[in-house]
Amino acid sequence: MYIAELFWVLIGCLWVARCVEWLPTRLADEDNFAISQILFQNSSDKNTSVPSALDAPLLSFFSSLPSRGLATTCYACATAIIAVWAYMIYGPGLSFVAWTIFGWGLLVLASVDYRTKLLPDVLTLPLLWLGIVIQLFPETRTIGIELSVIGAVAGYLPLWLLAQAYRLIRGRDGLGMGDLKLLAAMGAWSGPFILPQVLLLAALLAIAVFVIERLVHRSAGGFHEERPFGPAIVAAYFIVLIFMR
């Protein structure tokens, strides 16, 4: 690997590792702030102070880095593994850069969903569009623009219809829209044919994790408790990609 590429990969690994550790906390703080505003507006006591959204400023992105060195190091190792995998498959070039960015984005999304049960559009949608855009250039094309668009639609539309049907029947959500956008992004990058394998394996992984939690922690929650599905989808996607090569 060229020295310049190695340097930027190392910088990127540290940056993404910090995002993986910091971003879920930031999103949770913003959610708590929004909830506190709603409660304050509905409260009869208007003298109650409302916590500021700046209680956890962007400066905290760096301020707690020394105190959380171990976690950051673990995440940095994961991002480095993704970069090495992309380099071994694609070699130096734009494809390596694109797939490294995509892999890092999936890692961040898995961490955010695990810790906050959120898959924010600000992360999923850029990955979706990037998967379509790279099909326009011969040096980065993976499946072609037609299969990319079909994959994005196949990742979102069928499960969206299923989610709407579940809501009508049960009166509550069974699958988050963020999960559908994540699958749409994967379809845009790898095409529609990978999605059934990813979904099946993700469901098996989620069930296995639930069973293990029930065995280890008897109070791990019931069947109707909301659980993040994003980490299972991301893990299944990487596993399928590795074995499809």
CSV table of C-alpha atoms in Angstrom, one decimal:
chain,number,residue,atom,x,y,z
A,1,MET,CA,0.0,0.0,0.0
A,2,TYR,CA,1.3,3.5,-0.8
A,3,ILE,CA,2.6,5.6,2.1
A,4,ALA,CA,0.0,8.4,1.4
A,5,GLU,CA,-2.9,5.9,1.3
A,6,LEU,CA,-1.6,4.2,4.5
A,7,PHE,CA,-1.5,7.6,6.2
A,8,TRP,CA,-5.0,8.5,5.3
A,9,VAL,CA,-6.3,5.1,6.2
A,10,LEU,CA,-4.8,5.4,9.7
A,11,ILE,CA,-6.3,8.9,10.1
A,12,GLY,CA,-9.6,7.6,8.9
A,13,CYS,CA,-9.5,4.7,11.2
A,14,LEU,CA,-9.0,6.9,14.2
A,15,TRP,CA,-11.7,9.4,13.1
A,16,VAL,CA,-14.3,6.7,12.4
A,17,ALA,CA,-13.4,4.9,15.6
A,18,ARG,CA,-14.1,8.1,17.5
A,19,CYS,CA,-17.4,8.6,15.6
A,20,VAL,CA,-18.5,5.1,16.5
A,21,GLU,CA,-17.9,5.8,20.2
A,22,TRP,CA,-19.1,9.4,20.3
A,23,LEU,CA,-22.0,9.6,17.9
A,24,PRO,CA,-24.5,7.3,19.7
A,25,THR,CA,-24.1,9.3,22.8
A,26,ARG,CA,-24.6,12.6,20.9
A,27,LEU,CA,-27.8,11.3,19.3
A,28,ALA,CA,-29.1,10.0,22.6
A,29,ASP,CA,-28.5,13.5,24.1
A,30,GLU,CA,-30.4,15.1,21.3
A,31,ASP,CA,-33.3,12.7,21.8
A,32,ASN,CA,-33.4,13.4,25.5
A,33,PHE,CA,-33.3,17.2,24.8
A,34,ALA,CA,-36.2,16.9,22.4
A,35,ILE,CA,-38.2,14.8,25.0
A,36,SER,CA,-37.4,17.4,27.7
A,37,GLN,CA,-38.7,20.2,25.5
A,38,ILE,CA,-42.0,18.4,24.9
A,39,LEU,CA,-42.4,17.7,28.6
A,40,PHE,CA,-41.6,21.3,29.4
A,41,GLN,CA,-44.1,22.6,27.0
A,42,ASN,CA,-46.8,20.3,28.4
A,43,SER,CA,-45.8,21.1,32.0
A,44,SER,CA,-47.8,23.7,34.1
A,45,ASP,CA,-44.6,24.8,35.8
A,46,LYS,CA,-42.9,27.0,33.3
A,47,ASN,CA,-40.2,27.9,35.8
A,48,THR,CA,-38.6,24.6,35.3
A,49,SER,CA,-35.3,24.9,33.6
A,50,VAL,CA,-34.9,23.1,30.3
A,51,PRO,CA,-31.5,21.4,29.6
A,52,SER,CA,-29.6,22.9,26.7
A,53,ALA,CA,-28.9,20.9,23.6
A,54,LEU,CA,-25.3,22.2,24.0
A,55,ASP,CA,-24.8,20.4,27.3
A,56,ALA,CA,-22.9,17.8,25.2
A,57,PRO,CA,-21.1,20.1,22.7
A,58,LEU,CA,-19.2,19.0,19.7
A,59,LEU,CA,-16.0,19.7,21.7
A,60,SER,CA,-16.8,16.5,23.6
A,61,PHE,CA,-15.9,14.6,20.5
A,62,PHE,CA,-12.3,15.1,21.4
A,63,SER,CA,-12.4,15.9,25.1
A,64,SER,CA,-13.1,12.4,26.3
A,65,LEU,CA,-10.7,10.7,24.0
A,66,PRO,CA,-8.0,10.0,26.5
A,67,SER,CA,-10.4,8.6,29.1
A,68,ARG,CA,-11.9,6.1,26.6
A,69,GLY,CA,-8.7,4.9,24.9
A,70,LEU,CA,-9.5,1.2,25.1
A,71,ALA,CA,-12.9,1.5,23.4
A,72,THR,CA,-11.5,3.8,20.7
A,73,THR,CA,-8.6,1.4,20.1
A,74,CYS,CA,-11.1,-1.5,19.6
A,75,TYR,CA,-13.1,0.5,17.2
A,76,ALA,CA,-9.9,1.6,15.4
A,77,CYS,CA,-8.9,-2.1,15.0
A,78,ALA,CA,-12.3,-2.8,13.4
A,79,THR,CA,-12.0,0.0,11.0
A,80,ALA,CA,-8.5,-1.1,10.1
A,81,ILE,CA,-9.7,-4.6,9.3
A,82,ILE,CA,-12.4,-3.1,7.0
A,83,ALA,CA,-9.7,-1.0,5.2
A,84,VAL,CA,-7.4,-4.0,4.8
A,85,TRP,CA,-10.2,-6.2,3.5
A,86,ALA,CA,-11.2,-3.5,0.9
A,87,TYR,CA,-7.5,-3.2,-0.1
A,88,MET,CA,-7.1,-6.9,-0.5
A,89,ILE,CA,-10.2,-7.2,-2.7
A,90,TYR,CA,-9.8,-4.0,-4.8
A,91,GLY,CA,-6.2,-2.9,-4.5
A,92,PRO,CA,-5.3,0.8,-4.5
A,93,GLY,CA,-7.7,3.1,-6.3
A,94,LEU,CA,-11.1,4.7,-6.1
A,95,SER,CA,-12.9,1.4,-5.5
A,96,PHE,CA,-10.8,0.8,-2.4
A,97,VAL,CA,-11.7,4.3,-1.1
A,98,ALA,CA,-15.4,3.8,-1.9
A,99,TRP,CA,-15.7,0.4,-0.2
A,100,THR,CA,-13.7,1.6,2.8
A,101,ILE,CA,-16.0,4.5,3.3
A,102,PHE,CA,-19.0,2.2,2.9
A,103,GLY,CA,-17.6,-0.3,5.4
A,104,TRP,CA,-16.8,2.4,7.9
A,105,GLY,CA,-20.3,3.8,7.5
A,106,LEU,CA,-21.9,0.5,8.2
A,107,LEU,CA,-19.8,0.1,11.3
A,108,VAL,CA,-20.9,3.5,12.6
A,109,LEU,CA,-24.5,2.6,11.8
A,110,ALA,CA,-24.3,-0.7,13.6
A,111,SER,CA,-22.9,1.0,16.7
A,112,VAL,CA,-25.4,3.8,16.7
A,113,ASP,CA,-28.4,1.4,16.3
A,114,TYR,CA,-27.1,-0.9,19.0
A,115,ARG,CA,-26.7,1.9,21.5
A,116,THR,CA,-29.7,4.2,20.6
A,117,LYS,CA,-32.0,2.0,18.5
A,118,LEU,CA,-31.7,4.6,15.7
A,119,LEU,CA,-30.5,4.5,12.1
A,120,PRO,CA,-30.4,8.2,11.2
A,121,ASP,CA,-31.1,9.3,7.7
A,122,VAL,CA,-28.0,11.5,7.8
A,123,LEU,CA,-25.9,8.3,7.7
A,124,THR,CA,-28.0,5.8,5.7
A,125,LEU,CA,-29.1,8.0,2.8
A,126,PRO,CA,-25.6,9.2,1.8
A,127,LEU,CA,-24.4,5.6,1.7
A,128,LEU,CA,-27.4,4.7,-0.5
A,129,TRP,CA,-26.7,7.5,-3.0
A,130,LEU,CA,-23.0,6.8,-3.0
A,131,GLY,CA,-23.8,3.1,-4.0
A,132,ILE,CA,-25.7,4.4,-7.0
A,133,VAL,CA,-23.2,7.1,-7.9
A,134,ILE,CA,-20.2,4.8,-8.1
A,135,GLN,CA,-22.0,2.8,-10.8
A,136,LEU,CA,-21.6,5.7,-13.1
A,137,PHE,CA,-17.8,5.4,-13.3
A,138,PRO,CA,-16.1,2.4,-14.8
A,139,GLU,CA,-13.3,2.3,-12.2
A,140,THR,CA,-15.7,2.0,-9.3
A,141,ARG,CA,-18.7,0.2,-10.9
A,142,THR,CA,-19.7,-3.0,-9.1
A,143,ILE,CA,-23.0,-4.2,-10.5
A,144,GLY,CA,-24.1,-1.5,-13.0
A,145,ILE,CA,-26.6,1.3,-12.6
A,146,GLU,CA,-29.7,-0.9,-13.4
A,147,LEU,CA,-29.0,-3.5,-10.8
A,148,SER,CA,-28.0,-0.9,-8.3
A,149,VAL,CA,-31.4,0.9,-8.6
A,150,ILE,CA,-33.3,-2.4,-8.6
A,151,GLY,CA,-31.3,-3.4,-5.5
A,152,ALA,CA,-32.2,-0.2,-3.7
A,153,VAL,CA,-35.9,-0.6,-4.5
A,154,ALA,CA,-35.8,-4.3,-3.5
A,155,GLY,CA,-34.1,-3.5,-0.2
A,156,TYR,CA,-36.8,-1.0,0.7
A,157,LEU,CA,-40.2,-1.5,-1.0
A,158,PRO,CA,-41.1,-5.2,-0.1
A,159,LEU,CA,-40.2,-4.8,3.5
A,160,TRP,CA,-42.0,-1.4,3.6
A,161,LEU,CA,-45.2,-3.1,2.4
A,162,LEU,CA,-44.7,-5.8,5.0
A,163,ALA,CA,-44.1,-3.2,7.8
A,164,GLN,CA,-47.3,-1.4,6.8
A,165,ALA,CA,-49.3,-4.6,6.8
A,166,TYR,CA,-47.9,-5.5,10.3
A,167,ARG,CA,-48.8,-2.1,11.6
A,168,LEU,CA,-52.4,-2.5,10.3
A,169,ILE,CA,-52.7,-5.9,11.8
A,170,ARG,CA,-50.9,-5.5,15.2
A,171,GLY,CA,-51.4,-1.7,15.6
A,172,ARG,CA,-47.6,-1.1,16.2
A,173,ASP,CA,-44.4,-1.0,14.3
A,174,GLY,CA,-42.5,-4.2,13.7
A,175,LEU,CA,-39.6,-2.9,11.6
A,176,GLY,CA,-38.0,0.5,11.7
A,177,MET,CA,-37.7,2.5,8.5
A,178,GLY,CA,-34.0,2.9,9.2
A,179,ASP,CA,-33.6,-0.8,8.7
A,180,LEU,CA,-35.2,-0.6,5.3
A,181,LYS,CA,-33.0,2.3,4.2
A,182,LEU,CA,-29.9,0.3,5.4
A,183,LEU,CA,-31.0,-2.6,3.3
A,184,ALA,CA,-31.7,-0.3,0.3
A,185,ALA,CA,-28.1,1.0,0.6
A,186,MET,CA,-26.8,-2.6,0.6
A,187,GLY,CA,-28.9,-3.3,-2.4
A,188,ALA,CA,-27.5,-0.3,-4.2
A,189,TRP,CA,-23.9,-1.5,-3.6
A,190,SER,CA,-24.3,-5.2,-4.1
A,191,GLY,CA,-27.5,-5.7,-6.1
A,192,PRO,CA,-30.8,-7.3,-5.2
A,193,PHE,CA,-29.7,-10.9,-5.2
A,194,ILE,CA,-27.7,-10.6,-2.0
A,195,LEU,CA,-30.6,-9.3,0.0
A,196,PRO,CA,-32.5,-12.5,0.7
A,197,GLN,CA,-29.3,-14.1,2.1
A,198,VAL,CA,-28.5,-11.1,4.2
A,199,LEU,CA,-32.1,-11.0,5.6
A,200,LEU,CA,-32.1,-14.7,6.4
A,201,LEU,CA,-28.7,-14.6,8.1
A,202,ALA,CA,-29.5,-11.4,10.0
A,203,ALA,CA,-32.7,-13.0,11.4
A,204,LEU,CA,-30.8,-16.1,12.5
A,205,LEU,CA,-28.1,-13.9,14.1
A,206,ALA,CA,-30.7,-11.8,15.9
A,207,ILE,CA,-32.5,-15.0,17.2
A,208,ALA,CA,-29.2,-16.5,18.3
A,209,VAL,CA,-28.3,-13.3,20.3
A,210,PHE,CA,-31.8,-13.2,21.9
A,211,VAL,CA,-31.5,-16.9,23.0
A,212,ILE,CA,-28.0,-16.3,24.4
A,213,GLU,CA,-29.2,-13.3,26.3
A,214,ARG,CA,-32.1,-15.2,27.7
A,215,LEU,CA,-29.8,-18.0,28.9
A,216,VAL,CA,-27.2,-15.8,30.3
A,217,HIS,CA,-29.4,-13.0,31.7
A,218,ARG,CA,-32.8,-14.3,32.8
A,219,SER,CA,-34.3,-10.8,32.7
A,220,ALA,CA,-33.1,-10.0,29.2
A,221,GLY,CA,-36.5,-8.8,28.2
A,222,GLY,CA,-39.6,-10.3,26.5
A,223,PHE,CA,-40.4,-11.1,22.9
A,224,HIS,CA,-42.2,-7.9,22.4
A,225,GLU,CA,-39.3,-5.7,23.6
A,226,GLU,CA,-37.9,-3.4,20.9
A,227,ARG,CA,-34.5,-4.6,19.8
A,228,PRO,CA,-32.0,-3.1,17.3
A,229,PHE,CA,-31.8,-5.1,14.1
A,230,GLY,CA,-29.2,-3.0,12.4
A,231,PRO,CA,-26.1,-4.7,13.9
A,232,ALA,CA,-27.4,-8.1,12.8
A,233,ILE,CA,-28.0,-6.8,9.3
A,234,VAL,CA,-24.5,-5.3,9.1
A,235,ALA,CA,-22.8,-8.4,10.4
A,236,ALA,CA,-24.8,-10.6,8.0
A,237,TYR,CA,-23.9,-8.4,5.1
A,238,PHE,CA,-20.2,-8.6,5.8
A,239,ILE,CA,-20.4,-12.4,6.3
A,240,VAL,CA,-22.2,-12.8,3.0
A,241,LEU,CA,-19.8,-10.6,1.2
A,242,ILE,CA,-16.8,-12.5,2.5
A,243,PHE,CA,-18.2,-15.9,1.5
A,244,MET,CA,-19.5,-14.7,-1.9
A,245,ARG,CA,-15.9,-13.8,-2.9
